[in-house]
Short mmCIF file of N, CA and C in Angstrom, two decimals:
data_model
loop_
_atom_site.label_atom_id
_atom_site.label_comp_id
_atom_site.label_asym_id
_atom_site.label_seq_id
_atom_site.Cartn_x
_atom_site.Cartn_y
_atom_site.Cartn_z
N UNK A 1 -20.72 -14.74 30.07
CA UNK A 1 -20.33 -13.46 30.56
C UNK A 1 -21.60 -13.85 32.36
N UNK A 2 -20.94 -13.53 32.95
CA UNK A 2 -21.34 -14.17 34.51
C UNK A 2 -22.75 -12.76 34.83
N UNK A 3 -23.43 -12.72 35.41
CA UNK A 3 -24.01 -11.63 35.86
C UNK A 3 -23.30 -11.30 37.44
N UNK A 4 -23.19 -10.60 38.19
CA UNK A 4 -22.62 -9.96 39.66
C UNK A 4 -23.98 -9.67 39.94
N UNK A 5 -24.09 -9.08 41.55
CA UNK A 5 -24.99 -9.03 42.08
C UNK A 5 -25.56 -7.28 41.50
N UNK A 6 -26.80 -7.41 41.73
CA UNK A 6 -27.37 -5.91 41.11
C UNK A 6 -27.83 -5.80 39.39
N UNK A 7 -27.43 -7.28 38.91
CA UNK A 7 -27.98 -7.24 37.66
C UNK A 7 -26.66 -6.70 37.18
N UNK A 8 -25.63 -6.04 37.38
CA UNK A 8 -24.62 -6.13 36.58
C UNK A 8 -23.88 -7.28 35.57
N UNK A 9 -23.60 -6.82 34.58
CA UNK A 9 -22.53 -8.65 34.03
C UNK A 9 -21.56 -7.76 34.25
N UNK A 10 -20.60 -9.00 34.43
CA UNK A 10 -18.95 -9.51 34.29
C UNK A 10 -18.73 -9.84 33.77
N UNK A 11 -17.79 -9.51 32.86
CA UNK A 11 -16.31 -9.83 32.12
C UNK A 11 -15.58 -10.89 32.57
N UNK A 12 -15.69 -11.61 31.58
CA UNK A 12 -14.50 -13.13 32.00
C UNK A 12 -13.19 -12.42 31.87
N UNK A 13 -12.16 -13.19 32.36
CA UNK A 13 -10.51 -12.30 32.33
C UNK A 13 -10.45 -13.09 30.94
N UNK A 14 -10.76 -14.47 29.80
CA UNK A 14 -10.73 -14.28 28.63
C UNK A 14 -10.77 -13.15 28.32
N UNK A 15 -12.43 -12.93 28.05
CA UNK A 15 -12.90 -11.57 27.10
C UNK A 15 -11.63 -10.45 27.20
N UNK A 16 -11.58 -9.99 28.65
CA UNK A 16 -10.98 -8.34 29.22
C UNK A 16 -9.65 -8.68 28.28
N UNK A 17 -8.72 -10.24 28.55
CA UNK A 17 -6.91 -10.32 27.71
C UNK A 17 -7.35 -9.89 26.42
N UNK A 18 -8.60 -10.71 25.17
CA UNK A 18 -8.59 -10.34 23.91
C UNK A 18 -9.15 -9.02 23.24
N UNK A 19 -9.73 -8.20 23.94
CA UNK A 19 -10.16 -6.74 24.15
C UNK A 19 -8.85 -5.73 24.46
N UNK A 20 -7.75 -6.03 25.65
CA UNK A 20 -6.34 -5.56 25.48
C UNK A 20 -5.55 -5.62 23.94
N UNK A 21 -5.76 -7.11 23.64
CA UNK A 21 -4.67 -7.68 22.77
C UNK A 21 -5.56 -6.44 21.53
N UNK A 22 -6.86 -6.97 21.15
CA UNK A 22 -6.81 -5.95 19.84
C UNK A 22 -7.50 -4.45 20.37
N UNK A 23 -7.06 -3.56 21.28
CA UNK A 23 -7.55 -2.34 21.31
C UNK A 23 -5.85 -1.92 21.15
N UNK A 24 -6.36 -0.31 20.08
CA UNK A 24 -4.78 0.13 19.80
C UNK A 24 -4.66 0.79 21.27
N UNK A 25 -3.16 0.55 21.37
CA UNK A 25 -2.20 1.69 22.83
C UNK A 25 -2.57 2.86 22.67
N UNK A 26 -2.70 4.13 23.75
CA UNK A 26 -2.39 5.20 22.93
C UNK A 26 -3.20 5.43 22.45
N UNK A 27 -4.10 4.94 21.94
CA UNK A 27 -5.10 6.38 20.78
C UNK A 27 -4.53 5.47 19.70
N UNK A 28 -3.41 5.15 18.97
CA UNK A 28 -2.82 4.36 17.86
C UNK A 28 -3.58 4.03 16.81
N UNK A 29 -3.90 3.83 16.26
CA UNK A 29 -4.75 3.11 15.42
C UNK A 29 -3.49 1.54 15.10
N UNK A 30 -4.90 0.36 14.50
CA UNK A 30 -4.22 -1.08 14.95
C UNK A 30 -2.96 -1.39 13.34
N UNK A 31 -1.97 -1.48 13.76
CA UNK A 31 -0.75 -1.74 12.68
C UNK A 31 -1.38 -3.52 11.84
N UNK A 32 -1.58 -3.26 10.16
CA UNK A 32 -2.06 -4.21 9.71
C UNK A 32 -1.22 -4.93 9.35
N UNK A 33 -0.11 -4.45 8.92
CA UNK A 33 1.10 -4.60 7.93
C UNK A 33 2.19 -3.86 7.77
N UNK A 34 2.90 -4.17 6.82
CA UNK A 34 4.30 -3.12 5.78
C UNK A 34 4.01 -3.13 4.41
N UNK A 35 4.00 -2.43 3.71
CA UNK A 35 4.63 -2.48 2.54
C UNK A 35 5.93 -1.77 1.44
N UNK A 36 6.67 -2.40 1.60
CA UNK A 36 8.21 -1.54 0.54
C UNK A 36 7.29 -1.41 -0.73
N UNK A 37 8.04 -0.60 -1.50
CA UNK A 37 7.82 -0.30 -2.93
C UNK A 37 9.37 0.35 -3.15
N UNK A 38 9.41 -0.30 -4.28
CA UNK A 38 10.61 -0.18 -5.08
C UNK A 38 10.86 -0.05 -6.44
N UNK A 39 11.82 1.32 -6.97
CA UNK A 39 11.14 1.32 -8.29
C UNK A 39 12.61 1.32 -9.16
N UNK A 40 12.82 1.18 -10.30
CA UNK A 40 14.00 0.52 -10.48
C UNK A 40 14.12 1.41 -12.27
N UNK A 41 14.81 2.22 -12.54
CA UNK A 41 14.19 2.95 -13.82
C UNK A 41 15.55 2.36 -14.83
N UNK A 42 14.58 2.67 -15.73
CA UNK A 42 16.04 1.73 -17.17
C UNK A 42 15.42 2.09 -18.27
N UNK A 43 16.03 3.51 -18.78
CA UNK A 43 15.42 4.77 -20.15
C UNK A 43 14.31 4.86 -19.60
N UNK A 44 13.45 4.74 -20.49
CA UNK A 44 12.21 5.53 -20.09
C UNK A 44 10.71 4.56 -19.66
N UNK A 45 11.74 3.42 -18.96
CA UNK A 45 10.67 2.85 -17.97
C UNK A 45 10.85 2.82 -17.00
N UNK A 46 9.90 2.66 -15.69
CA UNK A 46 10.04 3.03 -14.43
C UNK A 46 9.10 1.26 -13.48
N UNK A 47 9.51 0.41 -13.05
CA UNK A 47 9.28 -1.01 -13.08
C UNK A 47 9.53 -0.35 -11.87
N UNK A 48 7.68 -0.76 -11.07
CA UNK A 48 7.75 -0.76 -9.16
C UNK A 48 6.95 -2.34 -8.97
N UNK A 49 8.07 -2.93 -8.41
CA UNK A 49 7.65 -3.97 -7.35
C UNK A 49 7.72 -3.26 -5.91
N UNK A 50 6.63 -4.39 -5.32
CA UNK A 50 6.10 -4.43 -4.09
C UNK A 50 6.64 -5.47 -2.45
N UNK A 51 6.76 -5.57 -1.89
CA UNK A 51 6.82 -6.28 -1.03
C UNK A 51 5.59 -6.18 -0.13
N UNK A 52 4.94 -6.59 0.63
CA UNK A 52 3.82 -6.59 2.24
C UNK A 52 4.22 -7.80 2.94
N UNK A 53 4.21 -7.34 4.02
CA UNK A 53 4.07 -7.85 5.28
C UNK A 53 2.86 -7.79 6.50
N UNK A 54 2.31 -9.39 6.51
CA UNK A 54 1.07 -8.46 7.17
C UNK A 54 -0.29 -8.63 7.24
N UNK A 55 -0.12 -8.78 5.71
CA UNK A 55 -1.49 -8.35 4.70
C UNK A 55 -1.88 -9.18 3.69
N UNK A 56 -2.45 -9.82 3.05
CA UNK A 56 -3.03 -10.40 2.30
C UNK A 56 -3.51 -9.63 0.99
N UNK A 57 -3.60 -9.62 0.37
CA UNK A 57 -4.10 -9.23 -1.44
C UNK A 57 -5.02 -10.29 -1.37
N UNK A 58 -6.23 -10.35 -0.73
CA UNK A 58 -7.41 -11.11 -1.12
C UNK A 58 -8.83 -11.02 -0.30
N UNK A 59 -10.09 -11.39 -0.42
CA UNK A 59 -11.08 -10.95 -0.06
C UNK A 59 -11.08 -9.39 -0.13
N UNK A 60 -10.75 -9.18 -1.73
CA UNK A 60 -11.11 -7.39 -2.20
C UNK A 60 -10.43 -7.09 -1.95
N UNK A 61 -9.31 -6.66 -1.19
CA UNK A 61 -7.48 -5.75 -0.47
C UNK A 61 -7.14 -5.83 -2.34
N UNK A 62 -6.17 -4.34 -2.24
CA UNK A 62 -5.58 -4.32 -3.72
C UNK A 62 -5.22 -3.44 -3.46
N UNK A 63 -3.99 -3.31 -4.08
CA UNK A 63 -2.85 -1.64 -4.41
C UNK A 63 -4.31 -0.69 -5.33
N UNK A 64 -3.11 0.56 -5.04
CA UNK A 64 -3.54 1.74 -5.50
C UNK A 64 -2.28 2.56 -6.08
N UNK A 65 -2.39 2.79 -7.04
CA UNK A 65 -1.12 3.27 -7.12
C UNK A 65 -1.53 4.64 -8.21
N UNK A 66 -0.55 5.74 -7.94
CA UNK A 66 -0.60 6.92 -8.28
C UNK A 66 0.68 8.12 -8.83
N UNK A 67 0.60 8.30 -9.81
CA UNK A 67 2.04 8.65 -10.11
C UNK A 67 1.35 10.39 -10.62
N UNK A 68 2.56 11.15 -9.84
CA UNK A 68 2.35 12.30 -9.65
C UNK A 68 0.55 13.16 -9.37
N UNK A 69 -0.43 12.25 -8.57
CA UNK A 69 -1.22 12.97 -8.54
C UNK A 69 -2.44 12.77 -9.58
N UNK A 70 -1.80 11.88 -10.40
CA UNK A 70 -2.75 11.16 -11.72
C UNK A 70 -3.58 10.36 -12.00
N UNK A 71 -4.67 9.79 -12.05
CA UNK A 71 -5.20 8.78 -12.01
C UNK A 71 -5.53 6.98 -11.51
N UNK A 72 -5.79 6.46 -10.64
CA UNK A 72 -6.12 5.67 -9.76
C UNK A 72 -5.39 4.68 -11.09
N UNK A 73 -5.05 3.44 -10.46
CA UNK A 73 -4.53 2.71 -10.89
C UNK A 73 -4.80 1.28 -9.85
N UNK A 74 -5.42 0.54 -10.31
CA UNK A 74 -5.69 -0.41 -9.51
C UNK A 74 -5.24 -2.02 -9.76
N UNK A 75 -4.48 -2.68 -8.78
CA UNK A 75 -3.45 -3.78 -8.87
C UNK A 75 -4.26 -5.20 -8.01
N UNK A 76 -4.59 -6.02 -8.81
CA UNK A 76 -5.74 -7.50 -7.96
C UNK A 76 -4.43 -8.36 -7.37
N UNK A 77 -3.41 -7.95 -7.33
CA UNK A 77 -2.29 -9.33 -7.62
C UNK A 77 -0.85 -8.08 -6.94
N UNK A 78 0.28 -8.61 -6.28
CA UNK A 78 1.56 -7.79 -6.14
C UNK A 78 2.26 -8.17 -7.21
N UNK A 79 2.53 -8.32 -8.62
CA UNK A 79 3.30 -8.29 -9.34
C UNK A 79 3.79 -7.21 -10.14
N UNK A 80 5.25 -6.94 -9.70
CA UNK A 80 5.67 -5.61 -10.78
C UNK A 80 5.27 -5.03 -11.26
N UNK A 81 5.18 -3.90 -11.37
CA UNK A 81 3.84 -2.90 -12.43
C UNK A 81 4.95 -2.02 -13.50
N UNK A 82 4.73 -2.00 -14.62
CA UNK A 82 5.81 -1.23 -15.50
C UNK A 82 5.26 0.24 -16.11
N UNK A 83 5.98 1.17 -15.68
CA UNK A 83 5.07 2.85 -16.29
C UNK A 83 6.82 2.47 -17.18
N UNK A 84 5.69 2.67 -18.68
CA UNK A 84 6.45 2.87 -20.00
C UNK A 84 6.71 4.60 -20.77
N UNK A 85 7.45 4.13 -21.73
CA UNK A 85 7.45 6.13 -22.02
C UNK A 85 7.45 6.95 -21.31
N UNK A 86 7.92 7.51 -20.29
CA UNK A 86 7.87 8.64 -19.34
C UNK A 86 9.01 9.35 -19.54
N UNK A 87 8.32 10.25 -19.80
CA UNK A 87 9.92 11.43 -20.21
C UNK A 87 10.31 11.69 -19.35
N UNK A 88 11.38 12.58 -19.66
CA UNK A 88 12.54 12.40 -18.60
C UNK A 88 12.09 13.37 -17.26
N UNK A 89 12.09 13.31 -16.32
CA UNK A 89 12.12 14.56 -15.00
C UNK A 89 11.79 13.49 -13.19
N UNK A 90 11.44 14.28 -12.77
CA UNK A 90 10.82 13.77 -11.42
C UNK A 90 9.60 13.55 -11.19
N UNK A 91 9.22 11.98 -10.46
CA UNK A 91 8.67 11.41 -10.40
C UNK A 91 8.03 11.28 -8.82
N UNK A 92 6.42 11.33 -9.10
CA UNK A 92 6.02 11.07 -7.10
C UNK A 92 5.17 10.03 -7.33
N UNK A 93 5.24 8.73 -6.98
CA UNK A 93 4.51 7.54 -7.07
C UNK A 93 4.28 7.54 -5.28
N UNK A 94 2.37 7.82 -5.55
CA UNK A 94 1.78 7.03 -4.11
C UNK A 94 1.05 5.34 -4.63
N UNK A 95 0.85 4.86 -3.44
CA UNK A 95 0.73 3.41 -3.27
C UNK A 95 0.21 3.20 -1.79
N UNK A 96 -0.68 2.67 -2.29
CA UNK A 96 -1.50 1.75 -1.06
C UNK A 96 -2.48 0.87 -0.88
N UNK A 97 -2.92 0.45 0.00
CA UNK A 97 -4.19 -0.98 0.21
C UNK A 97 -4.71 -0.79 0.41
N UNK A 98 -5.92 -0.82 0.13
CA UNK A 98 -7.38 -0.31 -0.30
C UNK A 98 -8.14 -1.91 0.07
N UNK A 99 -9.05 -1.57 1.01
CA UNK A 99 -10.25 -2.85 1.27
C UNK A 99 -11.31 -3.27 0.35
N UNK A 100 -12.21 -3.77 0.52
CA UNK A 100 -12.80 -4.36 -0.57
C UNK A 100 -13.14 -2.95 -1.76
N UNK A 101 -14.01 -2.07 -0.22
CA UNK A 101 -14.43 -0.28 -0.50
C UNK A 101 -13.50 0.80 -0.74
N UNK A 102 -12.17 0.23 -0.88
CA UNK A 102 -11.28 1.44 -1.66
C UNK A 102 -11.21 2.27 -0.68
N UNK A 103 -11.18 1.71 0.86
CA UNK A 103 -10.93 2.76 2.06
C UNK A 103 -9.15 2.04 1.91
N UNK A 104 -8.78 2.93 2.24
CA UNK A 104 -6.93 2.60 2.58
C UNK A 104 -7.04 2.17 4.32
N UNK A 105 -6.33 1.26 4.01
CA UNK A 105 -6.27 0.28 4.76
C UNK A 105 -4.76 1.08 5.83
N UNK A 106 -5.16 1.70 7.50
CA UNK A 106 -3.83 2.11 7.91
C UNK A 106 -2.49 1.22 8.36
N UNK A 107 -1.64 2.45 7.59
CA UNK A 107 -0.44 1.92 7.53
C UNK A 107 0.36 0.95 6.88
N UNK A 108 -1.03 1.31 5.10
CA UNK A 108 -0.43 0.35 4.36
C UNK A 108 -0.66 1.67 3.08
N UNK A 109 0.32 2.81 3.22
CA UNK A 109 0.72 3.44 2.12
C UNK A 109 2.25 4.09 2.59
N UNK A 110 2.29 4.37 1.23
CA UNK A 110 4.28 4.76 1.23
C UNK A 110 3.92 6.03 -0.25
N UNK A 111 5.22 6.16 -0.06
CA UNK A 111 5.37 7.45 -1.40
C UNK A 111 6.96 6.99 -1.70
N UNK A 112 7.26 6.95 -3.50
CA UNK A 112 8.47 7.03 -3.35
C UNK A 112 8.70 8.00 -4.65
N UNK A 113 10.00 8.42 -4.26
CA UNK A 113 9.99 9.55 -5.14
C UNK A 113 11.32 8.96 -6.21
N UNK A 114 10.91 9.17 -7.91
CA UNK A 114 12.19 8.77 -8.90
C UNK A 114 12.29 9.33 -9.72
N UNK A 115 13.58 9.00 -10.26
CA UNK A 115 13.70 10.09 -11.35
C UNK A 115 13.95 9.67 -12.98
N UNK A 116 13.31 10.23 -14.02
CA UNK A 116 13.73 9.27 -15.25
C UNK A 116 14.95 10.24 -15.87
N UNK A 117 16.29 9.57 -16.23
CA UNK A 117 17.12 11.04 -16.37
C UNK A 117 16.85 11.55 -18.08
N UNK A 118 17.45 12.20 -18.56
CA UNK A 118 17.25 12.66 -19.96
C UNK A 118 18.33 11.73 -20.66
N UNK A 119 18.10 11.25 -21.79
CA UNK A 119 18.78 10.29 -22.32
C UNK A 119 20.17 11.94 -22.77
N UNK A 120 21.23 10.37 -22.68
CA UNK A 120 22.97 11.49 -22.84
C UNK A 120 22.85 11.43 -24.41
N UNK A 121 22.89 13.00 -24.74
CA UNK A 121 23.30 13.38 -26.16
C UNK A 121 24.83 12.66 -26.75
N UNK A 122 24.23 11.79 -28.28
CA UNK A 122 25.17 11.00 -28.73
C UNK A 122 25.56 12.54 -29.36
N UNK A 123 27.64 12.69 -29.61
CA UNK A 123 27.37 14.21 -30.62
C UNK A 123 27.25 13.26 -31.86
N UNK A 124 27.45 13.90 -32.47
CA UNK A 124 26.97 13.76 -34.40
C UNK A 124 28.31 13.28 -34.99
N UNK A 125 28.86 12.53 -35.95
CA UNK A 125 29.87 12.49 -36.69
C UNK A 125 29.95 13.71 -37.47
N UNK A 126 31.00 14.09 -37.36
CA UNK A 126 31.30 15.56 -39.13
C UNK A 126 31.08 15.02 -40.12
#
């Protein structure tokens, strides 16, 4: 930085450009990336797959999952996760990426709903 007359500091054009790029526009939170979650149901199991763009699961960043508001599950990779022995019904899965201190990273949270169907009844032989 250079000093201008009167002792005030002048900010160089490079620093102003960097500040403009790093500052959110219009008070919006910065965009870190995207998180897509897909749930495939087969019988009483639900397979959850994750697609992240723009953010790595490193440096302590990890996934949190909560099924129907239940206990949080923490995953330190984005390999598919399988819920087993789910009773028939409707489910809401919340998935978010956190930093090392478990704080949600803005824009990296999603909610997916899915249904585990009732098993079709097989008619008994007479």
